Amino acid sequence: MAEVCLEGLTKRFDTELAVDGIDLAIRDGEVLGVVGPSGCGKTTTLRTLAGFETPTEGRVLIDDEDVTHVPPERRNVGLVFQSYALFDNMTVLENVAFGPKMQGIGKTERRDRARELLSMLDIDALADRAPETLSGGQQQRVGLARALAIEPDVLLLDEPMTGLDASLKERLRTELSGLLEELEVTALYVTHDQEEAMVMCDRIAVLNDGSLEQVGRPTEIYERPANRFVADFVGTSNVLPATVENGRLDLGFATFESNGFSETTDGTAVVRPDDLTLGAGPIEAIVRDRFYLGNGVRIRAELPDGESVIVGLDRTAREVTVGDPISLDLEVDRIHVLE
Ligand code: ATP
């Protein structure tokens, strides 16, 4: 276990500014997610923490020790990548015991440690198999066991679920999340999948174009996005022009009273699809699209001014069809207004 601190981290590749002055701390035993669009600097941040890249500016601290110029093999970080990079000429057990072997740990101890991890990850039956005979999900577990075998201070995971099918991903997410919690390992988890980050991580950092837009618990990021970029990137949102005055939220087409609004603001309201409810309410709209998602129904409803909102409905809302006039209400206390 360890604390990690990235201080003013900047990484430039020639003219490309990949990471732009990021300040970020990972607390002891915390899983910190890093999300953001393709090319925003997630992998570069991870690689700098691992020691594969030297920052152009800034420092990397692990447990208050400045490791900015310490090579990767002396940082005691475990790595799990999208391509599991297992050694094909070794069995699963040998793969997992390889790291401890490099650390100079005796044969019996390193094999015991490997077996213990395989059993923890429920893949002990695969110990003598060759990696190429395993499924993607099995390889992913072996990759994780191998990273954990060195008893790393920090575990770095870069898109570890990519390439796995949706149902396996969902199962592994829950398992992996429980395992990381049990091991109390300090981890950086890079993913472009925000839902995965919500499930897996204690806090999430949102990057955009090399800069840190917000860091917070999943609920903070989702319910109190710091700005328009975060509101748009994390989950579906309707971003509507809004005025707040005397405890009243005015969306132009309807107004709502709430104790939650104390200040006077001109800005934009972040309305999540499930903040809108079907039934008697002041918002009149026409259903323009309807999508059945299995666990619910999404509709696109056109407002009187021609703008549209996305509404999340229960899957029992079968009666709603395209062309229907509907009334919507707003869970006004959940609404976050950006200045
Ligand atoms: P993705 O989700 O697509 O993997 P990312 O958020 O992980 O993206 P990075 O791989 O960190 O993004 O890349 C950030 C920026 O730095 C990109 O514009 C990329 O082209 C650039 N970059 C990364 N590595 C190098 C390199 N070795 N040489 C030059 N440019 C690089």
XYZ file of N, CA, C and O and ligand atoms in Angstrom, residues 13 16 18 36-45 53 159 190 192, ligand 1:
99
model
N 5.470 15.515 -26.168
C 6.166 14.729 -27.195
C 6.370 15.692 -28.367
O 5.395 16.035 -29.035
N 3.561 17.931 -29.334
C 2.302 17.431 -28.762
C 2.334 17.519 -27.231
O 3.178 16.908 -26.591
N 0.848 16.163 -24.306
C -0.009 15.018 -23.961
C -0.626 15.178 -22.574
O -1.776 14.837 -22.353
N -11.624 9.791 -19.888
C -11.550 10.943 -20.791
C -11.533 10.428 -22.211
O -11.273 9.242 -22.449
N -11.802 11.306 -23.174
C -11.860 10.865 -24.570
C -10.503 10.392 -25.083
O -9.461 10.661 -24.469
N -10.535 9.707 -26.199
C -9.314 9.182 -26.806
C -8.288 10.310 -27.013
O -8.642 11.388 -27.476
N -7.059 10.055 -26.613
C -5.987 11.023 -26.824
C -5.887 12.103 -25.757
O -5.094 13.034 -25.874
N -6.652 11.972 -24.644
C -6.653 13.039 -23.629
C -5.480 12.924 -22.665
O -5.277 13.808 -21.833
N -4.697 11.826 -22.741
C -3.507 11.727 -21.898
C -3.580 10.682 -20.800
O -2.705 10.644 -19.919
N -4.563 9.798 -20.852
C -4.732 8.793 -19.787
C -3.524 7.860 -19.710
O -2.925 7.686 -18.656
N -3.196 7.243 -20.864
C -2.105 6.269 -20.867
C -0.771 6.945 -20.567
O 0.068 6.388 -19.860
N -0.581 8.153 -21.070
C 0.681 8.857 -20.797
C 0.823 9.111 -19.293
O 1.912 8.945 -18.727
N -0.272 9.467 -18.635
C -0.234 9.680 -17.183
C 0.173 8.378 -16.489
O 1.060 8.375 -15.619
N 7.803 6.732 -18.970
C 8.003 8.073 -19.546
C 8.563 8.978 -18.456
O 8.159 8.862 -17.292
N -6.958 -0.067 -19.300
C -8.047 -0.686 -20.083
C -8.042 -2.211 -19.943
O -8.043 -2.928 -20.950
N -7.121 3.084 -15.649
C -7.406 3.858 -16.857
C -8.465 3.139 -17.690
O -8.334 1.950 -17.966
N -11.742 4.037 -20.885
C -12.548 5.040 -21.584
C -14.019 4.794 -21.259
O -14.885 5.531 -21.684
P -6.633 6.429 -25.802
O -7.902 6.413 -24.987
O -6.924 6.574 -27.260
O -5.710 5.294 -25.476
P -5.175 8.295 -24.116
O -6.086 9.188 -23.375
O -4.596 7.141 -23.368
O -5.883 7.805 -25.447
P -2.438 9.024 -24.688
O -2.089 7.696 -25.281
O -1.906 9.321 -23.341
O -4.019 9.226 -24.696
O -1.968 10.144 -25.710
C -2.099 11.542 -25.428
C -1.547 12.331 -26.618
O -0.133 12.152 -26.686
C -2.102 11.881 -27.956
O -2.297 13.015 -28.753
C -1.010 10.985 -28.507
O -0.995 11.028 -29.924
C 0.259 11.621 -27.941
N 1.313 10.625 -27.708
C 1.269 9.594 -26.847
N 2.427 8.884 -26.871
C 3.216 9.497 -27.802
C 4.538 9.269 -28.301
N 5.280 8.256 -27.838
N 5.022 10.097 -29.251
C 4.267 11.143 -29.690
N 3.021 11.423 -29.259
C 2.490 10.622 -28.328
